[in-house]
XYZ file of N, CA and C in Angstrom:
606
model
N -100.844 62.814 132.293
C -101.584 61.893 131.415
C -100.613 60.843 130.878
N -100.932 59.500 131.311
C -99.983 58.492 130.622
C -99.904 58.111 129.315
N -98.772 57.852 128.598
C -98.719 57.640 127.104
C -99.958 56.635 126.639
N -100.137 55.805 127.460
C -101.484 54.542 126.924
C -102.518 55.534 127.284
N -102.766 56.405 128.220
C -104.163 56.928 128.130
C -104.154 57.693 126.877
N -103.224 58.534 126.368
C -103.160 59.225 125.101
C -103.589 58.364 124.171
N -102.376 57.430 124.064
C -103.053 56.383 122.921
C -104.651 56.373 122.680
N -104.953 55.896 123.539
C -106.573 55.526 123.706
C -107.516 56.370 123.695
N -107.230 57.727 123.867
C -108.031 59.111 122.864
C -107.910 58.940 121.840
N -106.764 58.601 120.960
C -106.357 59.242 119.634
C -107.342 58.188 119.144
N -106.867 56.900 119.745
C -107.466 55.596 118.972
C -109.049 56.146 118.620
N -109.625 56.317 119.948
C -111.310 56.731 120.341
C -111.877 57.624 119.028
N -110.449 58.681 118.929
C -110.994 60.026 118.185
C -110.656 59.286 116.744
N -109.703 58.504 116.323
C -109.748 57.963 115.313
C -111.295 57.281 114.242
N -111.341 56.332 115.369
C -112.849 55.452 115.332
C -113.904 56.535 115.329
N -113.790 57.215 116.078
C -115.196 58.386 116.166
C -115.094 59.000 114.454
N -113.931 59.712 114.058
C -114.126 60.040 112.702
C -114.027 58.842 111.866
N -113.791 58.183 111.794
C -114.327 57.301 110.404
C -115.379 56.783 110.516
N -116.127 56.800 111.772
C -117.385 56.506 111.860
C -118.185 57.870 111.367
N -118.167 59.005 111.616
C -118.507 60.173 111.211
C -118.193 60.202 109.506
N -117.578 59.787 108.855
C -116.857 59.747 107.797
C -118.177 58.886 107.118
N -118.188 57.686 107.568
C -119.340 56.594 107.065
C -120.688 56.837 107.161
N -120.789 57.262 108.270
C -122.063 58.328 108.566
C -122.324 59.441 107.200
N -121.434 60.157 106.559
C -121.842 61.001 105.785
C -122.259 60.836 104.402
N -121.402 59.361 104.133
C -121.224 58.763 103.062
C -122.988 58.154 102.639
N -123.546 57.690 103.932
C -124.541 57.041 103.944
C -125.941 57.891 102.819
N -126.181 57.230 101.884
C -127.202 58.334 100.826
C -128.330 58.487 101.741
N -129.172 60.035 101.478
C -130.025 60.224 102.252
C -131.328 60.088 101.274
N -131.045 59.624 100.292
C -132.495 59.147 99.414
C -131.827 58.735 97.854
N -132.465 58.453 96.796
C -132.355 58.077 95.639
C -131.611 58.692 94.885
N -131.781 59.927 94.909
C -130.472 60.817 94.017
C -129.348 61.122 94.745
N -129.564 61.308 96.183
C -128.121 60.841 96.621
C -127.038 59.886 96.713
N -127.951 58.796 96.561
C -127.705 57.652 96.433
C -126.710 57.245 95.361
N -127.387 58.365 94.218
C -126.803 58.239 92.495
C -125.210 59.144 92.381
N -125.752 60.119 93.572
C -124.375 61.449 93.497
C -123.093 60.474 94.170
N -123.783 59.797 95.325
C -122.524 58.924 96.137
C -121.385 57.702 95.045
N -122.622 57.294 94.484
C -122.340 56.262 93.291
C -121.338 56.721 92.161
N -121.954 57.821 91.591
C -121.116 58.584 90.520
C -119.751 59.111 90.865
N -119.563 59.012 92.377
C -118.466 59.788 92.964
C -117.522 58.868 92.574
N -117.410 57.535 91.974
C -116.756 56.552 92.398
C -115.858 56.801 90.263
N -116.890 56.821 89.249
C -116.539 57.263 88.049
C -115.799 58.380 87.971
N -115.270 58.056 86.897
C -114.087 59.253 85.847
C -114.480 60.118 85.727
N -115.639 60.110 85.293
C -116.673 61.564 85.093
C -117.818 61.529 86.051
N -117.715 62.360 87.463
C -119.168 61.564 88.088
C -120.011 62.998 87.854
N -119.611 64.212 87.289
C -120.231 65.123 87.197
C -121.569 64.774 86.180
N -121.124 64.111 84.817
C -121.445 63.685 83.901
C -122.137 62.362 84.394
N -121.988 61.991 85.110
C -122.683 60.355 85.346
C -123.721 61.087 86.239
N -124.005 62.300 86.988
C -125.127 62.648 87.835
C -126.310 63.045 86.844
N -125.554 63.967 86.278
C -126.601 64.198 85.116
C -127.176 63.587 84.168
N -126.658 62.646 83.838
C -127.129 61.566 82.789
C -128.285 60.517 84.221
N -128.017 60.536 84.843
C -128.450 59.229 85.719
C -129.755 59.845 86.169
N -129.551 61.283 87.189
C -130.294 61.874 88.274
C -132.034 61.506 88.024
N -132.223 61.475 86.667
C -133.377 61.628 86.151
C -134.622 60.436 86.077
N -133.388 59.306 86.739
C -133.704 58.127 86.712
C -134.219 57.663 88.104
N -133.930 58.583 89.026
C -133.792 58.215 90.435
C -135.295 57.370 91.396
N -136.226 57.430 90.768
C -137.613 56.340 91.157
C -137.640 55.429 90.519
N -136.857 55.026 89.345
C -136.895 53.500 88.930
C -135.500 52.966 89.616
N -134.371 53.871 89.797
C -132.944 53.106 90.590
C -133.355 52.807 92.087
N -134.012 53.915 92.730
C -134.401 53.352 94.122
C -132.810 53.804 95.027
N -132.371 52.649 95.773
C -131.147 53.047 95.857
C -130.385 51.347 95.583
N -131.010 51.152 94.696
C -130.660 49.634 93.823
C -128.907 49.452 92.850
N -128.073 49.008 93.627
C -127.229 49.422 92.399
C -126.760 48.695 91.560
N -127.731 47.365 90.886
C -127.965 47.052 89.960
C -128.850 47.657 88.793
N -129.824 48.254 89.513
C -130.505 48.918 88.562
C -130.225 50.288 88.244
N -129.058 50.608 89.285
C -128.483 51.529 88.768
C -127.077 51.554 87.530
N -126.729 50.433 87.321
C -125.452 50.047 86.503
C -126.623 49.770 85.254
N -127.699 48.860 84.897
C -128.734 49.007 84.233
C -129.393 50.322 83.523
N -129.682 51.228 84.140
C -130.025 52.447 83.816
C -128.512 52.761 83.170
N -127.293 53.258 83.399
C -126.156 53.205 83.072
C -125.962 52.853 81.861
N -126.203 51.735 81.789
C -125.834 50.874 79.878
C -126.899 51.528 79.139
N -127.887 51.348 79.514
C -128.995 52.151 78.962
C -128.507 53.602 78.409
N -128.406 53.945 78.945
C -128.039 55.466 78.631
C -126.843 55.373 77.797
N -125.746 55.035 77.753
C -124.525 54.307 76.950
C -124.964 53.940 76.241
N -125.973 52.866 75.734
C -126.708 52.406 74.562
C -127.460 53.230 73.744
N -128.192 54.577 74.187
C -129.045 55.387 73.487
C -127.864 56.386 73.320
N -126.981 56.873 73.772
C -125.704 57.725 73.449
C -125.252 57.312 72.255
N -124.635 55.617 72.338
C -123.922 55.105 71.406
C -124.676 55.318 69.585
N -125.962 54.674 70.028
C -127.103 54.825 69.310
C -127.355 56.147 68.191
N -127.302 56.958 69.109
C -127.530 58.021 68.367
C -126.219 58.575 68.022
N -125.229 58.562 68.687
C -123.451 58.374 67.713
C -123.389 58.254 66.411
N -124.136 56.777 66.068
C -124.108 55.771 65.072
C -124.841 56.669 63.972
N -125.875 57.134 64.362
C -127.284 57.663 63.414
C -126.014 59.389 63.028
N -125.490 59.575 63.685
C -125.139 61.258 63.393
C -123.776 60.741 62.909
N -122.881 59.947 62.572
C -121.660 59.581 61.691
C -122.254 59.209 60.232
N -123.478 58.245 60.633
C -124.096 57.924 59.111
C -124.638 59.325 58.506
N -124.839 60.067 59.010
C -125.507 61.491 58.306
C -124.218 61.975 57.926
N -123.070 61.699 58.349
C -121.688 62.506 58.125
C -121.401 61.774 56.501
N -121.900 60.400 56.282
C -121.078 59.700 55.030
C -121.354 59.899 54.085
N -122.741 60.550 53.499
C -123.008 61.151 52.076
C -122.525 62.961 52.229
N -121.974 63.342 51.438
C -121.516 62.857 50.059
C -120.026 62.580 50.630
N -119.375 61.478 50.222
C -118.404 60.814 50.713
C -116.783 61.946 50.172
N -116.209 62.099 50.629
C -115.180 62.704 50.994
C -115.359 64.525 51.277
N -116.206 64.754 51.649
C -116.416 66.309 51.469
C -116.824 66.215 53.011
N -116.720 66.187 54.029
C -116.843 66.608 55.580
C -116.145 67.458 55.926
N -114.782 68.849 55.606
C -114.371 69.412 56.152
C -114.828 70.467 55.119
N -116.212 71.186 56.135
C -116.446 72.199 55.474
C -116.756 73.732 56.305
N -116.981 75.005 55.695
C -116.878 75.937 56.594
C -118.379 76.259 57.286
N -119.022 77.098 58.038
C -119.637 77.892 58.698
C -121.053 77.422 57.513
N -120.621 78.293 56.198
C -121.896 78.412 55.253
C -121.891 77.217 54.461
N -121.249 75.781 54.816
C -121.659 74.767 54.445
C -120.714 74.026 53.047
N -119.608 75.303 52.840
C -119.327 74.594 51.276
C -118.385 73.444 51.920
N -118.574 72.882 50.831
C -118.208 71.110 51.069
C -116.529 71.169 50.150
N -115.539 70.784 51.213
C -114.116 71.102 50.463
C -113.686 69.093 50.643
N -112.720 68.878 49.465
C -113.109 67.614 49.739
C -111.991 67.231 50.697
N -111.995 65.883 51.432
C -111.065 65.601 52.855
C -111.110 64.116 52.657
N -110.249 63.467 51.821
C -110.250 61.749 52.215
C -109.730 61.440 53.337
N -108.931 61.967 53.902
C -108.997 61.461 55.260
C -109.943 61.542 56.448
N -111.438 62.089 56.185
C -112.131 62.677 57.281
C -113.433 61.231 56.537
N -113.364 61.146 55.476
C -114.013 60.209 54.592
C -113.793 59.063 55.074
N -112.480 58.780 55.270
C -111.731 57.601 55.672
C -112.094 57.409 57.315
N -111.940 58.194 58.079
C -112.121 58.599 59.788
C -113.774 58.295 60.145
N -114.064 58.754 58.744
C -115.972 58.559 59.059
C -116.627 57.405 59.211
N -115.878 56.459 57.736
C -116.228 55.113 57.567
C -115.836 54.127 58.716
N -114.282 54.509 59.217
C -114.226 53.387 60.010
C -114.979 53.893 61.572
N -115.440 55.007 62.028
C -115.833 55.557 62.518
C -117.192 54.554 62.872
N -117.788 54.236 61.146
C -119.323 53.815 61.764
C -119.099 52.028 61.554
N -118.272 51.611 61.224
C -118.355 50.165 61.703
C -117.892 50.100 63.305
N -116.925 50.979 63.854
C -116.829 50.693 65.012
C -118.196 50.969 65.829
N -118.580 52.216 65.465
C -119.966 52.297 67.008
C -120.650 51.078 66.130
N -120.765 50.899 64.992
C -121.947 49.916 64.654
C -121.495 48.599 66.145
N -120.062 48.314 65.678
C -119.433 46.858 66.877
C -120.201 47.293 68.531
N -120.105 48.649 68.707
C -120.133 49.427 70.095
C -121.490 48.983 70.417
N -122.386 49.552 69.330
C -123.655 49.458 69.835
C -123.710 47.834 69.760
N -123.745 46.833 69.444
C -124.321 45.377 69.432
C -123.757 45.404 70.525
N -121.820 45.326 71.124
C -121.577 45.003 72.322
C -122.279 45.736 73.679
N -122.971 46.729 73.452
C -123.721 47.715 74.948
C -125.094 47.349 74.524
N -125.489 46.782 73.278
C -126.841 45.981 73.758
C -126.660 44.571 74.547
N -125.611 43.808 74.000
C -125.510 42.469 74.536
C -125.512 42.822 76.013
N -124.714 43.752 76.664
C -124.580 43.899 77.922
C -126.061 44.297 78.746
N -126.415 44.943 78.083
C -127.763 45.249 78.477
C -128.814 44.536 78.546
N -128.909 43.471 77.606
C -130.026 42.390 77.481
C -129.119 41.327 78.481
N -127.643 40.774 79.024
C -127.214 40.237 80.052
C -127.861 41.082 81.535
N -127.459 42.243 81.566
C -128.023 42.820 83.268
C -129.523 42.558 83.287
N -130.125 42.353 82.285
C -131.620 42.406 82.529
C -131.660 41.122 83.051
N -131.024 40.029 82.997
C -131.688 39.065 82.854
C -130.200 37.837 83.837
N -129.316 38.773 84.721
C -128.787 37.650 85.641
C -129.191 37.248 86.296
N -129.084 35.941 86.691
C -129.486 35.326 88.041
C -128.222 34.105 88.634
N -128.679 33.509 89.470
C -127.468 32.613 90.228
C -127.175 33.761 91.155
N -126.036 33.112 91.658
C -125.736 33.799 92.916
C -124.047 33.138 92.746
N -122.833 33.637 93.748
C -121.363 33.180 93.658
C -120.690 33.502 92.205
N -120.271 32.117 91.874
C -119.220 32.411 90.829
C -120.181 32.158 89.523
N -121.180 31.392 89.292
C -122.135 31.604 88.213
C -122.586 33.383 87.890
N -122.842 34.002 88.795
C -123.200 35.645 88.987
C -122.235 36.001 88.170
N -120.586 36.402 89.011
C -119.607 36.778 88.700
C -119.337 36.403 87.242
N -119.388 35.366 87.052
C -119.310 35.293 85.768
C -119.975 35.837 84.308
N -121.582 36.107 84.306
C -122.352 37.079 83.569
C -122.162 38.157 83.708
N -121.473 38.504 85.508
C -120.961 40.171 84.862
C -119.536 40.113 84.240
N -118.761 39.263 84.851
C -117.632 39.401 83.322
C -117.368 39.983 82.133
N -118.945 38.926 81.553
C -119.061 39.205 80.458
C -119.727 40.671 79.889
N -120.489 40.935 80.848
C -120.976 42.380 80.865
C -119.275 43.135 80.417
N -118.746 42.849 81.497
C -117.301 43.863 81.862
C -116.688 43.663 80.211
N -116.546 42.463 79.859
C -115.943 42.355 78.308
C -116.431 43.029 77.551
N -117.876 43.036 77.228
C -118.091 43.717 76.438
C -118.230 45.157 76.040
N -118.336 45.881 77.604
C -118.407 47.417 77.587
C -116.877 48.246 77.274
N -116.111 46.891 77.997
C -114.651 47.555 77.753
C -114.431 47.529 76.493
N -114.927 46.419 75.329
C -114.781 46.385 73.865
C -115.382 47.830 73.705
N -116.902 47.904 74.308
C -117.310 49.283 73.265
C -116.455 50.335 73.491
N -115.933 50.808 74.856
C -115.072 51.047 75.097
C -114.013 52.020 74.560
N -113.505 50.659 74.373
C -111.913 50.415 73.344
C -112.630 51.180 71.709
N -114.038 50.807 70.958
C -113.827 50.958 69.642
C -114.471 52.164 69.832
N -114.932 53.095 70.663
C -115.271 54.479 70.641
C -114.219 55.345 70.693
N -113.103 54.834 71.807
C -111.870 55.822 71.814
C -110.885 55.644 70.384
N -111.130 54.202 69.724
C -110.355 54.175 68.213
C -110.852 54.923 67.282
N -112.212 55.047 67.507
C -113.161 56.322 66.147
C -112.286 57.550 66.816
N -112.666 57.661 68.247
C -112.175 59.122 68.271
C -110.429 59.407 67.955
N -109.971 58.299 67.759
C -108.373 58.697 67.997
C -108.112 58.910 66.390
N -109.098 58.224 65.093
C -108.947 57.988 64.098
C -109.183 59.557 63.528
N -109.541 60.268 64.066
C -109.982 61.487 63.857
C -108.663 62.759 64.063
N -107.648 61.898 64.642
C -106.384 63.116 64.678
C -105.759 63.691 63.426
N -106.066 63.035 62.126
C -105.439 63.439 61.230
C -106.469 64.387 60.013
N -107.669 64.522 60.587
C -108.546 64.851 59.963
C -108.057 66.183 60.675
N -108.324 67.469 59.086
C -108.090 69.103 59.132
C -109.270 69.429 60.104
N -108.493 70.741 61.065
C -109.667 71.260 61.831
C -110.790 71.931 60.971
N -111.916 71.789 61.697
C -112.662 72.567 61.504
C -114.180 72.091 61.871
N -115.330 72.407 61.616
C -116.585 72.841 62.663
C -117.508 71.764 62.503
N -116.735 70.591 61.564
C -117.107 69.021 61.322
C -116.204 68.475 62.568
N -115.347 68.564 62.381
C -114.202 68.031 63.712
C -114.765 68.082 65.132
N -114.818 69.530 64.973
C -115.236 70.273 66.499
C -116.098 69.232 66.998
N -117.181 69.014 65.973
C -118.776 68.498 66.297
C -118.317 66.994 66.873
N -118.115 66.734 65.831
C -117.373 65.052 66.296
C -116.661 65.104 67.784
N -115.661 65.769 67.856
C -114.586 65.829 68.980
C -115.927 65.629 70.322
N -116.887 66.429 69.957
C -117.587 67.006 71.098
C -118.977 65.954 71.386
N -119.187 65.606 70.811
C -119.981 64.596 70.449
C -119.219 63.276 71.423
N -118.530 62.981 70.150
C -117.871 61.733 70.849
C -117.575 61.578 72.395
N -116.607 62.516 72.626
C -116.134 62.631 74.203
C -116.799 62.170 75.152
N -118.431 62.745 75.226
C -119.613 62.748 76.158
C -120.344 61.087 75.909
N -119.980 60.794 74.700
C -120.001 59.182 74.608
C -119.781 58.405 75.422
N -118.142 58.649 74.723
C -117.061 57.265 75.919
C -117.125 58.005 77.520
N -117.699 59.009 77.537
C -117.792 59.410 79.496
C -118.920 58.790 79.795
N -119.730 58.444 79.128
C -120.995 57.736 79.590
C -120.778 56.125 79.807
N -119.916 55.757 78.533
C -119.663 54.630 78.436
C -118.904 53.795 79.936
N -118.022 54.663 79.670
C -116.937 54.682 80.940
C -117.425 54.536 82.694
N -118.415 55.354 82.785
C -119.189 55.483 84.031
C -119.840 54.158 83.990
N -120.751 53.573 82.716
C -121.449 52.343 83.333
C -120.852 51.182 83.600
N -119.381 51.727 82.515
C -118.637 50.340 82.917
C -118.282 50.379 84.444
N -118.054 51.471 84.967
C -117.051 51.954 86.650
C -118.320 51.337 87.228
N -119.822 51.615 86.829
C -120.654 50.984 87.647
C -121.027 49.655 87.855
N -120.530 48.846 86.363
C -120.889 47.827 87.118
C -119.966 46.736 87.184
N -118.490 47.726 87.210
C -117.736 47.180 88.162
C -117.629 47.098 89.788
N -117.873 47.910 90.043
C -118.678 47.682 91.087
C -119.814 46.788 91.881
N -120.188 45.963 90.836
C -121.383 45.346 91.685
C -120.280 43.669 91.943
N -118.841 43.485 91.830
C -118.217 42.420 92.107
C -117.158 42.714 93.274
């Protein structure tokens, strides 16, 4: 067997698997479509489950799948906002035990407040983005450019979800913390995914 005929298997068998490769990749309906998509996010375990549910209005659309995305980031953020404001009365008493007694914590007081001006910033910037995807049009560098701004603003919310959560390191453990810690996290993974998604659509 001559060295060029070798070549020209390997090449063959090369091309044959990455064609096999692309072949698999290919979604075989709407929620696959979403699993292939999510594969591409930080969290795509978390981006299937948040998304999957959506899968007859996404189609295998992946604009309306980065859409659905903010959406969900927006009602996350949303309800963030609503469960920090329940944290701010009575103001310095959040580190408390199991049966509720309230021990007082200015620094968790302090972590709370700036806590809810940031998602307050979060949520306006993941609505703006959201009322932009609804409503691009053009085509080229006019396009590119409204998602930009999409991209600016999710990375802001972003940025001020991981500052609530980072503002929270000096606050004493305990089953106020926990909640927050746990809370938050599943936030910015949501957040994070719609941004990965609709980075993607450039």
């Amino acid at each position: 067997m001559t060295t060029t005929f070798k070549h020209s298997i390997f090449i063959a068998a090369v091309i044959l698997a990455a064609s096999f490769a692309v072949a698999t990749a290919i979604p075989k309906n709407s929620s696959d479509f979403i699993r292939v998509s999510c594969g591409a996010t930080q969290y795509p375990r978390i981006c299937y489950r948040s998304l999957a549910g959506y899968a007859n209005a996404v189609q295998q659309n992946p604009h309306r799948l980065a859409v659905v995305a903010i959406h969900v980031s927006f009602s996350r953020a949303k309800s963030m906002s609503g469960y920090l404001a329940s944290l701010s009365p009575p103001a310095g008493s959040y580190n408390t035990d199991l049966n509720h007694r309230f021990k007082p914590d200015p620094e968790a007081a302090a972590a709370v407040e700036d806590c809810l001006s940031m998602y307050g910033d979060a949520v306006d910037q993941i609505l703006g983005s959201l009322n932009q995807m609804r409503k691009l049009s053009g085509a080229g560098e006019e396009l590119r450019f409204q998602i930009s701004n999409v991209q600016t603003w999710m990375s802001a919310a972003l940025t001020n979800e991981a500052t609530c959560y980072d503002g929270f390191d000096d606050v004493a453990d305990g089953p106020v913390k926990f909640d927050f810690s746990r809370r938050t996290t599943k936030v910015m993974a949501v957040t994070s995914n719609a941004l990965s998604l609709v980075n993607k659509l450039v």
